[in-house]
GROMACS .gro file of C-alpha atoms in nm:
model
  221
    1UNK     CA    1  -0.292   0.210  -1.665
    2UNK     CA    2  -0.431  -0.083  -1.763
    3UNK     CA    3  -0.442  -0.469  -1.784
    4UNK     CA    4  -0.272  -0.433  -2.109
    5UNK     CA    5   0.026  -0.220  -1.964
    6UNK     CA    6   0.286  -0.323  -1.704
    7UNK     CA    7   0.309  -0.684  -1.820
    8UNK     CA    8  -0.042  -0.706  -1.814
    9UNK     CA    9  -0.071  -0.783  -1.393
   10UNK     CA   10  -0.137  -0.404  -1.282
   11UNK     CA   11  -0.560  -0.428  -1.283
   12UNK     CA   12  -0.720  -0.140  -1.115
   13UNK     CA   13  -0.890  -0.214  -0.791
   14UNK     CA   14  -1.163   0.003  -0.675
   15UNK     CA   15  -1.140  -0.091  -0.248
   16UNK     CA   16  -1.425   0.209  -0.230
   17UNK     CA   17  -1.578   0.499  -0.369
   18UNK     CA   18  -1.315   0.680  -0.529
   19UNK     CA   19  -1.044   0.522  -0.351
   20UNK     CA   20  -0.879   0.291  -0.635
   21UNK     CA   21  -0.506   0.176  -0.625
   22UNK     CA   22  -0.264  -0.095  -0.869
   23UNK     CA   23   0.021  -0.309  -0.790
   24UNK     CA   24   0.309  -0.410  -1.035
   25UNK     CA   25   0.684  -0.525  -1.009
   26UNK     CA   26   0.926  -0.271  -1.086
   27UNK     CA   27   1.016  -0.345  -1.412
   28UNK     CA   28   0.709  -0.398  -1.600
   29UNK     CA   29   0.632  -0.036  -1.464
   30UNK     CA   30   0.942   0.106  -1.595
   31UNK     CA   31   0.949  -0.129  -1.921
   32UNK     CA   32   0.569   0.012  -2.009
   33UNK     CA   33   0.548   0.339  -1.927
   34UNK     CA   34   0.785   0.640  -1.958
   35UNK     CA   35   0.910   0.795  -1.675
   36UNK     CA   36   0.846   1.207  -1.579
   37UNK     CA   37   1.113   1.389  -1.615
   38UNK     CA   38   1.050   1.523  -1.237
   39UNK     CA   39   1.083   1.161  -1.106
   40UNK     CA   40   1.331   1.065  -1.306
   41UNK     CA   41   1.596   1.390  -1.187
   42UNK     CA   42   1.520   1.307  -0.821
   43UNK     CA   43   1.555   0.908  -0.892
   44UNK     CA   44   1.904   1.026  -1.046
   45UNK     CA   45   2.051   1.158  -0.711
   46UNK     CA   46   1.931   0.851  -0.498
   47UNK     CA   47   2.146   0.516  -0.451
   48UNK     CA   48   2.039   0.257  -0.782
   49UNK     CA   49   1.812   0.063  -0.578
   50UNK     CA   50   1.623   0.329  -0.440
   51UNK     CA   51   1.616   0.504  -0.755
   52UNK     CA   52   1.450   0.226  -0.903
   53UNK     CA   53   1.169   0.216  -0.663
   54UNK     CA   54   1.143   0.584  -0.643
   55UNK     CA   55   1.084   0.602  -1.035
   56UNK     CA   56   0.864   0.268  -1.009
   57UNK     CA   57   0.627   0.440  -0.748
   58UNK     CA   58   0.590   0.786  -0.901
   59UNK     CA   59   0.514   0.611  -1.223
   60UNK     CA   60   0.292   0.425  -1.106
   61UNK     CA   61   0.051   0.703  -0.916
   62UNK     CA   62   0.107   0.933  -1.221
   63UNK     CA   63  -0.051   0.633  -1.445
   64UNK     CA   64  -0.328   0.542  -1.164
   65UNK     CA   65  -0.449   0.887  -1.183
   66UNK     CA   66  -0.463   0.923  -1.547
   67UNK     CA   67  -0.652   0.544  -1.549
   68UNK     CA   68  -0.927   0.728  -1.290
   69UNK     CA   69  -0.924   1.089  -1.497
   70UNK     CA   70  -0.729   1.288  -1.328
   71UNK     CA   71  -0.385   1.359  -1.545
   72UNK     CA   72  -0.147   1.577  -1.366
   73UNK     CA   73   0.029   1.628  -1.690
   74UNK     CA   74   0.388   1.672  -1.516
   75UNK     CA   75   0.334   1.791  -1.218
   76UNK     CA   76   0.482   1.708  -0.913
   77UNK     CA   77   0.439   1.409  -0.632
   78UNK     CA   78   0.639   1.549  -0.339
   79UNK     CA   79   0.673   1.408   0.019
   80UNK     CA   80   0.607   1.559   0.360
   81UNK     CA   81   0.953   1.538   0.614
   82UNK     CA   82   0.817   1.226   0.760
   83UNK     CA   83   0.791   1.058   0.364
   84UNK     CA   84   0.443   1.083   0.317
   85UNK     CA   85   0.352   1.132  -0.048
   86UNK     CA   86   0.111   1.484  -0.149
   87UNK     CA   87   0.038   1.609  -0.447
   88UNK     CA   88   0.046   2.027  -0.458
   89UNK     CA   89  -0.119   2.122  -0.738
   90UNK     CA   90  -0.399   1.831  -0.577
   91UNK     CA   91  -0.483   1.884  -0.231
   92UNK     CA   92  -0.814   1.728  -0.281
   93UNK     CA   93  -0.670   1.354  -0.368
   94UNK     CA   94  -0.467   1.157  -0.119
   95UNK     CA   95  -0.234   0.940  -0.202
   96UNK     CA   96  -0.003   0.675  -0.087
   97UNK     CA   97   0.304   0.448  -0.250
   98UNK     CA   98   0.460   0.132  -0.105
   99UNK     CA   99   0.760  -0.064  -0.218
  100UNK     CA  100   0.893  -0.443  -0.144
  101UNK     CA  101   1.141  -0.618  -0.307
  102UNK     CA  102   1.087  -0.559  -0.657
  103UNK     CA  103   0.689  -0.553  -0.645
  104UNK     CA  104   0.504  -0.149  -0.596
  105UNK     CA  105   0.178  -0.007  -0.496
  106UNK     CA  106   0.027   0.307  -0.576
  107UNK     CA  107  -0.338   0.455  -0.390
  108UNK     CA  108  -0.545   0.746  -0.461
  109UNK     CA  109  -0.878   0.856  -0.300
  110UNK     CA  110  -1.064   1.150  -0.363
  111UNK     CA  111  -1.136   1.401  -0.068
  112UNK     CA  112  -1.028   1.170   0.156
  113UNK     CA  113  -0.669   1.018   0.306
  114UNK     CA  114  -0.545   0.686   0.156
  115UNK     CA  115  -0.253   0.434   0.267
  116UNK     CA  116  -0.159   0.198   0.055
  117UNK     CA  117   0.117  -0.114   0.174
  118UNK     CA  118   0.262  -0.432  -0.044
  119UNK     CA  119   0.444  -0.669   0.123
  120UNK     CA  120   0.601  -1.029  -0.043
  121UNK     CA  121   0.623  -1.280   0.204
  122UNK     CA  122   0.927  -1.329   0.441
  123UNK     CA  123   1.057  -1.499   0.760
  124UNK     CA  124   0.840  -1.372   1.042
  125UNK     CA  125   0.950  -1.451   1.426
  126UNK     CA  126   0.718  -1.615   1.681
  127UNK     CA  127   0.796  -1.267   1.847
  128UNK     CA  128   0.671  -1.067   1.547
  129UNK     CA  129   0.327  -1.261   1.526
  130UNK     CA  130   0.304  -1.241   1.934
  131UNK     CA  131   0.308  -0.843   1.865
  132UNK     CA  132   0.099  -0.822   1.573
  133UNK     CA  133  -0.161  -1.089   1.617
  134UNK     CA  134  -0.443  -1.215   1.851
  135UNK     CA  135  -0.299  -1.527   2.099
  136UNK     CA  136  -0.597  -1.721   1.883
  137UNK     CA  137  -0.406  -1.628   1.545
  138UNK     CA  138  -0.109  -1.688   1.658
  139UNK     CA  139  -0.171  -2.041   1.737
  140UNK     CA  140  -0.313  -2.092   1.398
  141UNK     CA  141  -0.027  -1.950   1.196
  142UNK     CA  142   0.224  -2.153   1.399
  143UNK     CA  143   0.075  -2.474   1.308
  144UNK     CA  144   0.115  -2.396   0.944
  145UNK     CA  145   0.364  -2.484   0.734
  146UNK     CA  146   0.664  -2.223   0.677
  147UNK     CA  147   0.520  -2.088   0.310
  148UNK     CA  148   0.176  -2.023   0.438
  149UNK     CA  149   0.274  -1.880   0.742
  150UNK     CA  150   0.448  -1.602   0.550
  151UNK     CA  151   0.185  -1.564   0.319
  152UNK     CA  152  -0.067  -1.503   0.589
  153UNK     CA  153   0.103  -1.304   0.818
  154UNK     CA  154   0.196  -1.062   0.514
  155UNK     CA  155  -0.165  -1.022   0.447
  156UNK     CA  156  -0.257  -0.935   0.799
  157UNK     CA  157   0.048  -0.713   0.829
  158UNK     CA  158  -0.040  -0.490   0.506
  159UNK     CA  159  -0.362  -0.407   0.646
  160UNK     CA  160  -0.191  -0.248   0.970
  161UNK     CA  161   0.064  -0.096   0.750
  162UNK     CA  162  -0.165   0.117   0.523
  163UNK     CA  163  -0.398   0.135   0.832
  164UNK     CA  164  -0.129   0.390   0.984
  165UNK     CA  165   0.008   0.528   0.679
  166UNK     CA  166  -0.406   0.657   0.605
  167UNK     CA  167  -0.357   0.855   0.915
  168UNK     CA  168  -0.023   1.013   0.796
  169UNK     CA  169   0.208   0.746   1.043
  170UNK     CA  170   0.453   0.525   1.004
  171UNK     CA  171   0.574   0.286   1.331
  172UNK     CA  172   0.477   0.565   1.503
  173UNK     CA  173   0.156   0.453   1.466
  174UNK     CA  174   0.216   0.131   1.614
  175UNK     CA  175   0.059  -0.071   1.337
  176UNK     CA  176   0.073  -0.397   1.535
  177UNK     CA  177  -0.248  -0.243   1.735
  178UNK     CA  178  -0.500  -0.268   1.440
  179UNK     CA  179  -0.683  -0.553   1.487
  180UNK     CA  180  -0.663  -0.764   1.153
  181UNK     CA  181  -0.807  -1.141   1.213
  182UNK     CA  182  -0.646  -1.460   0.994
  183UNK     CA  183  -0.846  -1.439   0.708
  184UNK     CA  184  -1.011  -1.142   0.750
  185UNK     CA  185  -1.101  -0.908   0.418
  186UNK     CA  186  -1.221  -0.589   0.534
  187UNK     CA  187  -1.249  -0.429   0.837
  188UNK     CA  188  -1.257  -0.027   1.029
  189UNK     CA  189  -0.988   0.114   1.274
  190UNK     CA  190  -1.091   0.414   1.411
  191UNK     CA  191  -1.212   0.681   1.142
  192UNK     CA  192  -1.046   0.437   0.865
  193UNK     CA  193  -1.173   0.164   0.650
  194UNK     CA  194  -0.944  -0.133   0.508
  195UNK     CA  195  -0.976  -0.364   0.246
  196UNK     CA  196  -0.791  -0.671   0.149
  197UNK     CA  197  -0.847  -0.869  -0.187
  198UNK     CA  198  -0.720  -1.182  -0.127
  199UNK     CA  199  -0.713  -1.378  -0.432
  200UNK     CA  200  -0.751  -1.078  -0.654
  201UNK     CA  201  -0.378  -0.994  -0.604
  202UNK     CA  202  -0.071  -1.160  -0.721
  203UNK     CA  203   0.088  -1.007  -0.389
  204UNK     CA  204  -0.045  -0.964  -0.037
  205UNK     CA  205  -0.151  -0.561  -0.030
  206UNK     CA  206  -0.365  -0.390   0.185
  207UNK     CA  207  -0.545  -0.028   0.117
  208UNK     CA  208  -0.723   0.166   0.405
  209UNK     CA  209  -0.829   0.516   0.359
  210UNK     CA  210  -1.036   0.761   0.586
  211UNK     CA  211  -1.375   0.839   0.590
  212UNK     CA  212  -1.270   1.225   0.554
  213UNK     CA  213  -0.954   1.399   0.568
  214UNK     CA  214  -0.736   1.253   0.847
  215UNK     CA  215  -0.754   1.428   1.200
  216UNK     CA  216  -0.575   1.415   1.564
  217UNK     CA  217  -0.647   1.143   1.779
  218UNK     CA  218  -0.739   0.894   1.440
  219UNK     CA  219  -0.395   0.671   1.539
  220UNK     CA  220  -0.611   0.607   1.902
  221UNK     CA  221  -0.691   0.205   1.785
   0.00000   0.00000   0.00000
């Protein structure tokens, strides 16, 4: 997929070597590109809204992977119990898909674990940036005004997102414990390395990804 797909916004981001990823709304996924048959008869037994981010998502990898070379012509993208996107016939790529309101992310690395996380910016409580930020930060982001607030805590909150989600976790992972500063681009937690393009992204995303295949004890901050 390229920049003349997908209403011409999804551009391919390299964040490292062979870890790549694209973000797009919804519909200029599902307006460019055809949908797999396999993604579209699972989409067809979910509720219409997850449906549309289910088809979105899958799309969206299986066009990533062709943009980087490696076509998996119809095969499947299943998920572990926990949600976690694999690909079987693949073991040697990682990948990861995130969803919010109407915008989608898609990550693959090669021999390696990815996590990928889009967020559009929302209400956030003092509590919520007490949790998830240094006393420092926190101070900051209250002064701002209400718009770039939001913006700003969405970035930081991406990276801790796709921080956990590289190791295979969700909230169980307690994402508020990866230290992302205001501002900050790139950064390590653990075995895992983040990256986050500000101003190369219509959308505050964040994409970490191991430095080789996830392992117990990566989740200890």
């Amino acid at each position: 997929m390229s920049a003349s797909t997908a209403g011409r916004r999804a551009r391919l981001h390299t964040a490292a070597e062979g870890v790549h990823y694209l973000v797009a709304r919804n519909e200029e996924v599902l307006d460019a590109l055809p949908v797999a048959a396999r993604d579209q008869a699972a989409a067809s037994a979910l509720p219409p809204w997850r449906a549309v981010e289910h088809a979105a998502s899958r799309t969206l990898l299986r066009a990533l992977l062709r943009e980087i070379g490696e076509d998996l012509h119809g095969g499947p993208v299943a998920a572990c119990p926990g949600g976690r996107p694999y690909l079987p016939d693949r073991p040697d790529l990682g990948v990861s898909l995130s969803h919010s309101s109407g915008w989608v992310a898609a990550a693959v690395a090669r021999n390696r674990d990815v996590g990928v996380d889009v967020q559009t910016p929302s209400v956030v409580s003092d509590r919520v940036l007490r949790f998830c930020c240094s006393p420092r930060d926190v101070e900051v982001l209250t002064a701002m005004p209400e718009d770039g607030r939001r913006r700003e805590f969405a970035w930081i909150f991406t990276v801790q997102e796709a921080c956990v989600k590289a190791v295979g976790a969700g909230l169980s992972g307690r994402p508020w414990s990866v230290p992302v500063a205001l501002g900050q681009r790139t950064g390590g937690w653990g075995r895992v390395r983040w990256s986050a393009p500000r101003g190369r992204q219509p959308v505050p995303v964040g994409c970490a990804w191991t430095e080789g295949p996830a392992r117990d004890g990566d989740m200890a901050g």
